[in-house]
Amino acid sequence: MALDRRIEAAMAQAVAQGQGGDAPARLAGALDYAVTPGGARIRPTILLSVALACGDDRPGLSDAAAVALELIHSASLVHDDLPCFDDADIRRGKPSVHRAYSEPLAVLTGDSLIVMAFEVLARAADNAPDRAVALIGALARRTGMPMGICAGQGWESEAVINLSAYHRAKTGALFIAATQMGALAAGQEAEPWEELGARIGEAFQVADDLRDALCSADELGKPVGQDALHARPNAVRELGVQGAMGRLKDILGGAIASIPSCPGEAMLAQMVNRYAERMMPGALSASPVRARA
Amino acid sequence: MALDRRIEAAMAQAVAQGQGGDAPARLAGALDYAVTPGGARIRPTILLSVALACGDDRPGLSDAAAVALELIHSASLVHDDLPCFDDADIRRGKPSVHRAYSEPLAVLTGDSLIVMAFEVLARAADNAPDRAVALIGALARRTGMPMGICAGQGWESEAVINLSAYHRAKTGALFIAATQMGALAAGQEAEPWEELGARIGEAFQVADDLRDALCSADELGKPVGQDALHARPNAVRELGVQGAMGRLKDILGGAIASIPSCPGEAMLAQMVNRYAERMMPGALSASPVRARA
C-alpha cells in the first residue's frame, strides 16, 4: 500500500476509536476536524520511509508509530493556534479548532490527541511490548520536557532564548522522533538515526522561515509574517533570502550524508531530495541536492 | 517506606528529569509548581494500596504508575483552572499556574505533565515491558477520549449531558485507573478492580458536591459554589444535604463489598473507611461505613 494510504487508513482508525462508545459528540467531532484532512503528513511519511528502509518487519507497529507521531504534531498545532499563543484564525485553509468549536474544546482536543498517541502505541504492542515501550519513550522524549516540542514552545516565554536548544526542540524534535521511531518500529537502534532527523528538522525550519517571509497567506493556508510579528528568530532575517537558500542546501546535503547504512539507504536519499524540492518556495526551487563529501 | 514518602520521592524524581538539560527555566519551574506541594495524593495512594494488597512484586513499576497517575491528575487541574474553563485564581491555597506563570505556560505545563506520565511508565518498564504497556494503555484509556477525564470535561460543552457518562469520565475515570493500575503493576488482571475504583470515584464526587455546597473557600483552598455558578450537576442540589450523605454511605458500602479477593483485602477495606472519614465535610463526619450485604 502506498505510504499516504497506509497513514490515512491508520489515522482514521485511531480517531474512530477515540470517538467510540459514549463520547461527547462535539469533542469527538473536534478530534476528527483537527486531524483530517491533514497537511503533508511529512513526519509519518519520513517515519514509515525509515521503517521500510530498515525492513519494516512489523508493519502494524510502524503504522501505529506513524499515527502516534502525527497525532502529537496535530495536537501541537491545535494548542499553538490558541488565543494565548498565535491566536490563529486559520489552519490548513479552514478555521482553527478553537474558532470552529470553542477554546475549551480546542484545549481538550489537544490533550486528547496527545493521550491518543500513547494509547495507539500501547494498543499495537501485541507480541513486541519491548519495541512499543521504546517507541513510547522516544515519542515522549521528543514531545515533553526538557527537550521536546513542549520545551520548544516554552522557550518563547523566556526573556533570553537559547537559540540552538529552541530550534532543536521546537521544530527538530518531531523529525528526530520520525527517524528514530521508524528505526525502532523495525527493531533497530534509535541513536544512529538522530542526525538525519535533526538535519531534516533544521532544513524544515529554514524552509518555513523562507515561506513565512516570501509567501502569501492564501498560498500557505495560514497567516504569514508571524515570526516578525512575534519577534521570533528567523533565518531570512539573519542571512537574507539567498543566504537562507544556501543554508538550506547545505543542511540537506548533510542530511543525506548522515543516513546510516541500511538496505534502503538510496531510497532514503531520494526521499530527502524529494522533500528538498517541495520545501523550496515555488519560484526558488532548484536542482537536486548532492550529499556533502 | 510509608506510602506518602514513596509517592513524594518518586514525584520529585520524575519532575527533576523533566527539568534537566537545556530546559527553558520558567516552564521547568511551572512543572514543579504544579505538582508540589501536592494535595492529598489520594489517587496514587489508592494505587499503591491496591498494588500492596496484590503483593507489590515490582515496587519500582508501582511507584512509576502512582507518579504517572498523579501527573495526569495534576495536568487536569492546571488545564481545568484555565480562563476558558473555571478561570480559577487559586488552587491548593496558592495562585493557579496561569496566574503565577502565564496562560501559555499553563497550557504547556499541562501538556508536559501528560507526556511525562507516559514517559515515566516507559522508563520504568525494565524487564517487564508487558506490564508497562498494560499500564500505559489503562492510563490512556482513563485519561483521553472517549471515556477518560478529557471526555468528562468535554461533556460540559454539550447542550445535553449524559449524566452517567459525564460523572464516570470526569471523576470516576482516574479512580478506576488507580485501582486497575495498582493491580496491573503487581501483575494482576485489571478488570476485577474496575468496580472498586468506580465506587470510590462516585463517593468522591458526592463528597466534593457536599464540600462545594457547605465549605468556605478558605477551608478548601479553591473557590466554592462553582457547580451552581456553572450550572453543573450536583448531588446536594438533587438530593439535599442529608440525602447526599446517605448516598455517600451507600456507595462506600458498595465499594468495600466490591473488593476482589486478595491477600490485602482487609487492609483495603480499612483504607476505604479512612477515606470515608476524610471525605465527610468536618461537622458531618460519622461512624465507619460497613460493607453492604
Coordinates of C-alpha atoms in Angstrom, one line a residue:
Chain A
M1 CA 0.0 0.0 0.0
A2 CA 1.3 3.5 -0.8
L3 CA 2.6 5.3 2.3
D4 CA -0.1 8.0 2.2
R5 CA -2.9 5.5 2.1
R6 CA -1.3 3.5 5.0
I7 CA -1.1 6.7 7.0
E8 CA -4.7 7.9 6.3
A9 CA -6.2 4.4 7.0
A10 CA -4.3 4.1 10.3
M11 CA -5.2 7.7 11.3
A12 CA -8.9 7.2 10.6
Q13 CA -8.9 4.0 12.6
A14 CA -7.3 5.7 15.6
V15 CA -9.7 8.7 15.6
A16 CA -12.7 6.4 15.2
Q17 CA -11.6 4.6 18.4
G18 CA -11.4 7.9 20.2
Q19 CA -14.9 8.7 19.1
G20 CA -16.5 5.4 20.2
G21 CA -18.8 4.5 23.0
D22 CA -20.5 7.3 25.0
A23 CA -18.1 10.0 23.7
P24 CA -19.3 13.7 24.0
A25 CA -20.2 14.5 20.4
R26 CA -18.7 17.9 19.9
L27 CA -15.3 16.9 21.3
A28 CA -15.5 13.7 19.2
G29 CA -16.1 15.9 16.1
A30 CA -13.3 18.2 17.0
L31 CA -10.8 15.3 17.1
D32 CA -11.6 14.4 13.5
Y33 CA -11.7 18.1 12.5
A34 CA -8.2 18.6 13.9
V35 CA -6.5 15.7 12.0
T36 CA -8.4 15.4 8.7
P37 CA -7.8 16.4 6.0
G38 CA -4.2 16.5 7.2
G39 CA -1.3 18.5 5.9
A40 CA 1.5 16.9 4.0
R41 CA 1.9 14.2 6.7
I42 CA 5.6 14.7 6.4
R43 CA 6.6 13.3 9.8
P44 CA 4.8 10.0 9.5
T45 CA 5.9 9.6 5.9
I46 CA 9.6 10.0 7.0
L47 CA 8.9 7.5 9.8
L48 CA 7.5 4.9 7.5
S49 CA 10.2 5.5 5.0
V50 CA 12.9 4.8 7.6
A51 CA 10.9 1.8 8.8
L52 CA 10.8 0.4 5.3
A53 CA 14.5 1.2 4.8
C54 CA 15.1 -1.0 7.9
G55 CA 13.0 -3.9 6.7
D56 CA 9.6 -3.0 8.3
D57 CA 9.1 -6.4 9.8
R58 CA 6.2 -5.3 12.0
P59 CA 4.1 -3.0 9.7
G60 CA 1.3 -2.8 12.3
L61 CA 3.7 -1.3 14.8
S62 CA 5.2 1.1 12.2
D63 CA 1.7 2.3 11.3
A64 CA 0.9 2.9 15.0
A65 CA 4.2 4.8 15.4
A66 CA 3.4 6.9 12.3
V67 CA -0.1 7.7 13.6
A68 CA 1.2 8.5 17.1
L69 CA 3.7 11.0 15.8
E70 CA 1.1 12.7 13.5
L71 CA -1.3 12.9 16.4
I72 CA 1.3 14.7 18.6
H73 CA 2.0 17.0 15.7
S74 CA -1.7 17.7 15.2
A75 CA -2.1 18.4 19.0
S76 CA 0.7 20.9 18.9
L77 CA -0.9 22.8 16.0
V78 CA -4.3 22.9 17.9
H79 CA -2.6 24.3 21.0
D80 CA -0.2 26.6 19.2
D81 CA -3.2 28.2 17.4
L82 CA -4.9 29.1 20.8
P83 CA -5.5 32.7 21.6
C84 CA -2.8 32.7 24.2
F85 CA -0.2 31.6 21.7
D86 CA -0.5 32.5 18.0
D87 CA -4.2 33.4 18.2
A88 CA -4.6 31.9 14.6
D89 CA -8.0 32.0 13.0
I90 CA -7.0 29.8 10.1
R91 CA -5.2 26.4 9.9
R92 CA -4.8 24.3 6.7
G93 CA -7.2 26.7 4.9
K94 CA -10.1 26.3 7.4
P95 CA -11.0 27.8 10.8
S96 CA -8.7 26.7 13.6
V97 CA -10.2 24.3 16.1
H98 CA -10.9 27.0 18.7
R99 CA -12.6 29.1 16.1
A100 CA -14.7 26.2 14.8
Y101 CA -15.5 24.6 18.1
S102 CA -14.5 26.9 21.1
E103 CA -11.5 27.4 23.2
P104 CA -12.3 24.8 25.9
L105 CA -12.8 22.2 23.2
A106 CA -9.5 23.1 21.5
V107 CA -7.6 22.7 24.8
L108 CA -9.3 19.3 25.2
T109 CA -8.8 18.3 21.6
G110 CA -5.0 18.8 22.0
D111 CA -5.0 17.0 25.3
S112 CA -7.0 14.1 23.9
L113 CA -4.8 13.8 20.8
I114 CA -1.6 13.6 23.0
V115 CA -3.1 10.8 25.1
M116 CA -4.4 9.0 22.0
A117 CA -0.9 9.0 20.6
F118 CA 0.4 6.9 23.5
E119 CA -2.7 4.8 23.6
V120 CA -2.3 3.8 19.9
L121 CA 1.2 2.6 20.6
A122 CA 0.2 0.7 23.7
R123 CA -2.6 -1.0 21.7
A124 CA -0.2 -2.0 18.9
A125 CA 2.3 -3.6 21.3
D126 CA 1.0 -7.2 20.8
N127 CA 3.9 -9.5 21.0
A128 CA 6.5 -6.8 20.8
P129 CA 6.0 -4.9 24.0
D130 CA 9.7 -4.1 24.2
R131 CA 9.6 -2.2 20.9
A132 CA 6.3 -0.5 21.9
V133 CA 7.9 0.7 25.2
A134 CA 10.9 2.0 23.3
L135 CA 8.6 3.9 20.8
I136 CA 6.6 5.4 23.7
G137 CA 9.8 6.5 25.4
A138 CA 11.2 8.0 22.2
L139 CA 8.0 9.9 21.4
A140 CA 7.6 11.2 24.9
R141 CA 11.2 12.4 25.0
R142 CA 10.7 14.4 21.8
T143 CA 7.3 15.8 22.9
G144 CA 7.6 16.9 26.5
M145 CA 10.1 18.5 28.7
P146 CA 13.1 19.1 28.8
M147 CA 13.8 18.6 25.1
G148 CA 10.6 18.0 23.2
I149 CA 8.2 20.4 21.4
C150 CA 6.7 21.5 24.7
A151 CA 10.1 22.7 25.7
G152 CA 10.5 24.4 22.3
Q153 CA 7.3 26.3 22.8
G154 CA 8.3 27.0 26.4
W155 CA 11.4 28.8 25.2
E156 CA 9.2 31.5 23.7
S157 CA 8.2 32.5 27.3
E158 CA 11.9 33.1 28.3
A159 CA 13.5 36.6 28.4
V160 CA 16.7 35.2 26.9
I161 CA 16.4 32.3 24.3
N162 CA 18.9 29.6 23.9
L163 CA 18.6 29.5 20.1
S164 CA 20.1 26.1 19.5
A165 CA 18.0 24.5 22.2
Y166 CA 14.9 26.3 21.0
H167 CA 15.2 25.3 17.3
R168 CA 16.1 21.7 18.1
A169 CA 13.2 21.3 20.5
K170 CA 10.6 23.4 18.6
T171 CA 11.0 22.0 15.1
G172 CA 13.7 19.4 15.3
A173 CA 12.3 17.2 18.0
L174 CA 9.5 15.6 16.0
F175 CA 11.7 15.0 12.9
I176 CA 14.2 13.2 15.2
A177 CA 11.2 11.3 16.6
A178 CA 10.3 10.4 13.0
T179 CA 13.6 8.9 12.0
Q180 CA 14.3 7.2 15.4
M181 CA 10.8 5.8 15.7
G182 CA 10.9 4.4 12.2
A183 CA 14.1 2.6 13.1
L184 CA 12.7 1.4 16.5
A185 CA 9.5 0.1 14.9
A186 CA 11.7 -2.1 12.7
G187 CA 13.7 -3.4 15.6
Q188 CA 16.8 -1.2 15.0
E189 CA 18.7 1.1 17.4
A190 CA 17.4 4.7 17.6
E191 CA 20.7 6.5 18.2
P192 CA 22.3 6.3 14.7
W193 CA 19.1 7.9 13.2
E194 CA 19.2 11.1 15.3
E195 CA 21.3 13.2 13.0
L196 CA 19.2 12.5 9.9
G197 CA 16.1 13.7 11.8
A198 CA 17.9 16.7 13.3
R199 CA 19.1 17.8 9.8
I200 CA 15.7 17.4 8.2
G201 CA 14.3 19.4 11.1
E202 CA 16.8 22.2 10.5
A203 CA 16.0 22.2 6.8
F204 CA 12.3 22.3 7.5
Q205 CA 12.8 25.3 9.9
V206 CA 14.8 27.3 7.3
A207 CA 12.3 26.4 4.6
D208 CA 9.5 27.5 6.9
D209 CA 11.3 30.8 7.6
L210 CA 11.6 31.3 3.8
R211 CA 7.9 30.6 3.3
D212 CA 6.9 32.9 6.2
A213 CA 8.9 35.7 4.6
L214 CA 8.0 35.1 0.9
C215 CA 4.6 33.5 0.5
S216 CA 1.1 34.8 0.8
A217 CA -1.4 33.6 3.4
D218 CA -3.5 32.1 0.6
E219 CA -0.6 30.0 -0.6
L220 CA 0.1 28.7 2.9
G221 CA -3.4 28.4 4.3
K222 CA -2.3 30.1 7.5
P223 CA -1.2 33.7 8.5
V224 CA 2.3 34.8 7.3
G225 CA 4.7 37.3 8.8
Q226 CA 4.1 35.6 12.2
D227 CA 7.8 35.5 13.1
A228 CA 8.3 39.2 12.6
L229 CA 5.1 39.9 14.5
H230 CA 6.1 37.8 17.5
A231 CA 9.8 38.8 17.2
R232 CA 10.8 35.1 16.7
P233 CA 14.2 34.2 15.3
N234 CA 14.1 33.7 11.5
A235 CA 16.9 32.6 9.1
V236 CA 15.8 35.0 6.4
R237 CA 16.1 38.0 8.8
E238 CA 19.5 36.7 9.9
L239 CA 21.0 35.6 6.5
G240 CA 18.8 37.2 3.8
V241 CA 16.9 35.2 1.2
Q242 CA 19.9 33.9 -0.8
G243 CA 21.8 33.2 2.4
A244 CA 18.9 31.2 3.8
M245 CA 18.6 29.3 0.5
G246 CA 22.3 28.4 0.6
R247 CA 22.0 27.3 4.2
L248 CA 19.0 25.0 3.3
K249 CA 21.0 23.2 0.6
D250 CA 24.0 22.7 3.0
I251 CA 21.7 21.2 5.6
L252 CA 20.1 18.8 3.1
G253 CA 23.5 17.7 1.9
G254 CA 24.4 16.9 5.4
A255 CA 21.2 15.0 5.9
I256 CA 21.9 12.7 3.0
A257 CA 25.4 12.1 4.2
S258 CA 24.2 11.2 7.6
I259 CA 21.9 8.3 6.5
P260 CA 23.0 5.2 8.4
S261 CA 24.0 2.1 6.3
C262 CA 20.8 0.1 5.7
P263 CA 19.1 -1.8 2.9
G264 CA 17.0 1.3 1.9
E265 CA 19.8 3.9 2.1
A266 CA 19.4 5.0 -1.6
M267 CA 15.7 5.2 -1.3
L268 CA 16.0 7.5 1.8
A269 CA 18.4 9.8 -0.1
Q270 CA 15.8 10.1 -2.8
M271 CA 13.2 10.9 -0.2
V272 CA 15.3 13.7 1.2
N273 CA 15.7 15.1 -2.3
R274 CA 12.0 15.0 -2.9
Y275 CA 11.4 16.9 0.3
A276 CA 14.1 19.4 -0.8
E277 CA 12.2 20.2 -3.9
R278 CA 8.9 20.5 -2.0
M279 CA 10.5 22.7 0.7
M280 CA 11.7 25.4 -1.7
P281 CA 9.1 28.2 -2.1
G282 CA 7.8 27.8 -5.7
A283 CA 9.8 30.3 -7.6
L284 CA 13.1 29.5 -5.8
S285 CA 13.1 25.7 -6.4
A286 CA 16.4 24.5 -7.7
S287 CA 18.3 21.4 -8.8
P288 CA 18.6 18.3 -6.6
V289 CA 20.8 18.4 -3.6
R290 CA 24.0 16.2 -3.5
A291 CA 25.4 14.7 -0.4
R292 CA 28.3 16.7 1.1
A293 CA 31.6 14.8 1.0
Chain B
M1 CA 8.7 3.3 53.3
A2 CA 5.4 4.9 54.1
L3 CA 3.2 5.4 51.1
D4 CA 3.3 9.2 51.2
R5 CA 7.1 9.2 51.2
R6 CA 7.3 6.7 48.4
I7 CA 5.0 8.9 46.3
E8 CA 6.7 12.2 47.1
A9 CA 10.2 10.7 46.4
A10 CA 9.0 9.3 43.0
M11 CA 7.2 12.5 42.1
A12 CA 10.3 14.6 42.8
Q13 CA 12.5 12.3 40.7
A14 CA 10.1 12.5 37.8
V15 CA 9.8 16.3 37.8
A16 CA 13.6 16.6 38.1
Q17 CA 14.1 14.6 35.0
G18 CA 11.6 16.9 33.2
Q19 CA 13.7 19.9 34.3
G20 CA 17.1 18.6 33.2
G21 CA 19.4 19.5 30.4
D22 CA 18.7 22.7 28.4
A23 CA 15.1 23.1 29.7
P24 CA 13.5 26.5 29.5
A25 CA 13.6 27.8 33.1
R26 CA 10.2 29.2 33.5
L27 CA 8.3 26.1 32.2
A28 CA 10.7 23.9 34.3
G29 CA 9.7 26.0 37.3
A30 CA 6.0 25.7 36.5
L31 CA 6.2 21.9 36.3
D32 CA 7.4 21.8 39.9
Y33 CA 4.9 24.5 41.0
A34 CA 2.0 22.5 39.6
V35 CA 2.8 19.2 41.4
T36 CA 4.4 20.3 44.8
P37 CA 3.2 20.6 47.4
G38 CA 0.5 18.2 46.3
G39 CA -3.0 17.7 47.5
A40 CA -3.9 14.6 49.4
R41 CA -2.3 12.4 46.7
I42 CA -5.4 10.2 47.0
R43 CA -5.2 8.5 43.6
P44 CA -1.6 7.4 43.9
T45 CA -2.2 6.3 47.5
I46 CA -5.1 4.1 46.4
L47 CA -3.0 2.8 43.5
L48 CA -0.1 1.8 45.8
S49 CA -2.6 0.3 48.4
V50 CA -4.0 -2.0 45.7
A51 CA -0.5 -2.9 44.5
L52 CA 0.5 -3.8 48.0
A53 CA -2.7 -5.8 48.5
C54 CA -1.7 -7.7 45.4
G55 CA 1.8 -8.4 46.5
D56 CA 3.7 -5.4 45.0
D57 CA 6.3 -7.6 43.5
R58 CA 7.7 -4.8 41.3
P59 CA 7.7 -1.7 43.6
G60 CA 9.6 0.4 41.0
L61 CA 6.8 -0.1 38.5
S62 CA 4.2 0.6 41.1
D63 CA 5.9 3.8 42.0
A64 CA 6.0 4.8 38.3
A65 CA 2.3 4.0 38.0
A66 CA 1.5 6.1 41.0
V67 CA 3.5 9.0 39.7
A68 CA 2.1 8.8 36.2
L69 CA -1.5 8.8 37.6
E70 CA -0.8 11.8 39.9
L71 CA 0.9 13.7 37.0
I72 CA -2.2 13.2 34.8
H73 CA -4.4 14.4 37.7
S74 CA -2.2 17.5 38.2
A75 CA -2.3 18.3 34.5
S76 CA -6.1 18.1 34.5
L77 CA -6.1 20.6 37.4
V78 CA -3.8 23.0 35.6
H79 CA -5.9 22.9 32.4
D80 CA -9.3 23.0 34.3
D81 CA -8.2 26.2 36.1
L82 CA -7.5 28.0 32.7
P83 CA -9.6 31.1 31.9
C84 CA -11.6 29.3 29.3
F85 CA -12.7 26.6 31.8
D86 CA -13.1 27.5 35.6
D87 CA -10.9 30.7 35.4
A88 CA -9.7 29.8 38.9
D89 CA -7.3 32.2 40.6
I90 CA -6.4 29.9 43.4
R91 CA -5.5 26.2 43.6
R92 CA -4.3 24.3 46.7
G93 CA -4.2 27.7 48.6
K94 CA -1.8 29.4 46.1
P95 CA -2.2 31.2 42.8
S96 CA -3.2 28.8 39.9
V97 CA -0.4 28.1 37.4
H98 CA -1.7 30.5 34.8
R99 CA -1.9 33.2 37.4
A100 CA 1.6 32.5 38.7
Y101 CA 3.3 31.9 35.4
S102 CA 1.0 32.9 32.4
E103 CA -1.6 31.3 30.3
P104 CA 0.8 29.9 27.6
L105 CA 2.9 28.3 30.3
A106 CA -0.1 26.8 32.0
V107 CA -1.2 25.2 28.7
L108 CA 2.4 23.9 28.2
T109 CA 2.6 22.7 31.8
G110 CA -0.5 20.6 31.4
D111 CA 0.8 19.2 28.1
S112 CA 4.2 18.4 29.5
L113 CA 2.8 16.7 32.6
I114 CA 0.6 14.5 30.4
V115 CA 3.6 13.5 28.3
M116 CA 5.7 13.0 31.4
A117 CA 3.2 10.5 32.8
F118 CA 3.7 8.2 29.9
E119 CA 7.5 8.7 29.8
V120 CA 7.8 7.7 33.5
L121 CA 6.0 4.5 32.7
A122 CA 8.1 3.7 29.7
R123 CA 11.2 4.4 31.7
A124 CA 10.2 2.0 34.4
A125 CA 9.5 -0.8 32.0
D126 CA 12.8 -2.5 32.5
N127 CA 12.3 -6.3 32.3
A128 CA 8.5 -6.1 32.5
P129 CA 7.6 -4.3 29.2
D130 CA 4.3 -6.2 29.0
R131 CA 3.2 -4.8 32.3
A132 CA 4.3 -1.3 31.4
V133 CA 2.4 -1.5 28.1
A134 CA -0.7 -2.6 30.0
L135 CA -0.3 0.3 32.5
I136 CA 0.1 2.8 29.6
G137 CA -3.0 1.5 27.9
A138 CA -5.0 1.6 31.1
L139 CA -3.9 5.2 32.0
A140 CA -4.5 6.4 28.4
R141 CA -8.0 4.9 28.4
R142 CA -9.0 6.7 31.6
T143 CA -7.4 10.0 30.5
G144 CA -8.4 10.6 26.9
M145 CA -11.4 10.0 24.7
P146 CA -14.0 8.5 24.6
M147 CA -14.2 7.6 28.3
G148 CA -11.3 9.4 30.2
I149 CA -11.2 12.7 32.1
C150 CA -10.9 14.6 28.8
A151 CA -14.2 13.1 27.7
G152 CA -15.6 14.1 31.1
Q153 CA -14.6 17.7 30.7
G154 CA -15.8 17.5 27.1
W155 CA -19.3 16.7 28.3
E156 CA -19.5 20.2 29.8
S157 CA -19.5 21.6 26.2
E158 CA -22.6 19.6 25.2
A159 CA -26.1 21.0 25.1
V160 CA -27.5 17.8 26.7
I161 CA -25.3 15.9 29.1
N162 CA -25.3 12.2 29.6
L163 CA -25.0 12.4 33.4
S164 CA -23.8 8.8 34.0
A165 CA -21.2 9.0 31.2
Y166 CA -20.2 12.5 32.5
H167 CA -19.6 11.5 36.1
R168 CA -17.9 8.2 35.3
A169 CA -15.5 10.0 33.0
K170 CA -15.0 13.3 34.8
T171 CA -14.3 12.0 38.3
G172 CA -14.6 8.2 38.2
A173 CA -12.0 7.6 35.4
L174 CA -8.9 8.3 37.4
F175 CA -10.1 6.3 40.4
I176 CA -10.7 3.3 38.1
A177 CA -7.2 3.9 36.8
A178 CA -5.9 3.9 40.4
T179 CA -7.3 0.5 41.3
Q180 CA -6.7 -1.1 37.9
M181 CA -3.1 0.2 37.6
G182 CA -2.3 -0.9 41.1
A183 CA -3.4 -4.4 40.2
L184 CA -1.6 -4.3 36.8
A185 CA 1.7 -3.1 38.4
A186 CA 1.6 -6.2 40.6
G187 CA 0.9 -8.5 37.7
Q188 CA -2.8 -9.0 38.2
E189 CA -5.8 -8.6 35.9
A190 CA -7.3 -5.1 35.7
E191 CA -11.0 -6.0 35.1
P192 CA -12.0 -7.2 38.6
W193 CA -10.7 -3.9 40.1
E194 CA -12.9 -1.6 38.0
E195 CA -15.9 -1.6 40.4
L196 CA -13.9 -0.6 43.4
G197 CA -12.4 2.4 41.5
A198 CA -15.8 3.4 40.1
R199 CA -17.4 3.3 43.5
I200 CA -14.6 5.3 45.2
G201 CA -15.0 7.8 42.3
E202 CA -18.7 8.1 42.8
A203 CA -18.2 8.6 46.6
F204 CA -15.6 11.3 45.9
Q205 CA -17.9 13.1 43.5
V206 CA -20.7 13.2 46.1
A207 CA -18.3 14.3 48.8
D208 CA -17.0 17.0 46.5
D209 CA -20.5 18.2 45.9
L210 CA -21.1 18.4 49.7
R211 CA -17.9 20.3 50.2
D212 CA -18.7 22.7 47.3
A213 CA -22.1 23.4 48.9
L214 CA -21.1 23.5 52.5
C215 CA -17.5 24.6 53.0
S216 CA -15.8 28.0 52.7
A217 CA -13.1 28.9 50.0
D218 CA -10.5 29.2 52.9
E219 CA -11.2 25.6 54.0
L220 CA -10.9 24.2 50.5
G221 CA -8.1 26.4 49.2
K222 CA -10.1 26.9 46.0
P223 CA -13.3 28.7 45.0
V224 CA -16.7 27.3 46.2
G225 CA -20.1 27.4 44.7
Q226 CA -18.6 26.6 41.3
D227 CA -21.2 24.0 40.4
A228 CA -24.1 26.4 40.9
L229 CA -22.2 29.1 39.1
H230 CA -21.5 26.9 36.0
A231 CA -24.9 25.1 36.3
R232 CA -23.1 21.7 36.7
P233 CA -25.0 18.7 38.1
N234 CA -24.5 18.4 41.9
A235 CA -25.8 15.7 44.3
V236 CA -26.7 18.2 47.0
R237 CA -29.0 20.1 44.7
E238 CA -30.6 16.9 43.6
L239 CA -30.9 15.1 47.0
G240 CA -30.4 17.7 49.7
V241 CA -27.6 17.5 52.3
Q242 CA -29.0 14.5 54.2
G243 CA -29.9 12.7 51.0
A244 CA -26.4 13.2 49.6
M245 CA -24.8 12.0 52.9
G246 CA -27.0 8.8 52.8
R247 CA -26.0 8.3 49.2
L248 CA -22.3 8.6 50.1
K249 CA -22.5 6.0 52.8
D250 CA -24.3 3.6 50.4
I251 CA -21.7 4.0 47.8
L252 CA -18.8 3.4 50.2
G253 CA -20.5 0.2 51.5
G254 CA -20.7 -0.9 47.9
A255 CA -17.0 -0.1 47.4
I256 CA -16.0 -2.3 50.3
A257 CA -18.2 -5.1 49.1
S258 CA -16.6 -5.0 45.7
I259 CA -13.0 -5.5 46.8
P260 CA -11.7 -8.6 44.9
S261 CA -10.3 -11.5 47.0
C262 CA -6.6 -10.8 47.6
P263 CA -4.1 -11.0 50.4
G264 CA -4.6 -7.4 51.3
E265 CA -8.5 -7.4 51.2
A266 CA -9.0 -6.3 54.9
M267 CA -6.3 -3.6 54.6
L268 CA -8.1 -2.2 51.6
A269 CA -11.5 -2.1 53.4
Q270 CA -9.7 -0.1 56.2
M271 CA -8.4 2.2 53.5
V272 CA -11.9 2.9 52.2
N273 CA -13.1 3.6 55.7
R274 CA -10.3 6.0 56.3
Y275 CA -11.2 7.9 53.1
A276 CA -14.8 7.8 54.1
E277 CA -14.0 9.7 57.3
R278 CA -11.8 12.2 55.4
M279 CA -14.4 12.7 52.7
M280 CA -17.1 13.9 55.1
P281 CA -17.1 17.7 55.5
G282 CA -15.8 18.3 59.1
A283 CA -19.0 18.7 61.0
L284 CA -20.8 15.9 59.2
S285 CA -18.3 13.2 59.8
A286 CA -19.9 10.0 61.0
S287 CA -19.2 6.4 62.1
P288 CA -17.3 3.9 59.9
V289 CA -19.1 2.5 56.9
R290 CA -19.9 -1.2 56.8
A291 CA -19.9 -3.3 53.7
R292 CA -23.4 -3.7 52.2
A293 CA -24.5 -7.3 52.3

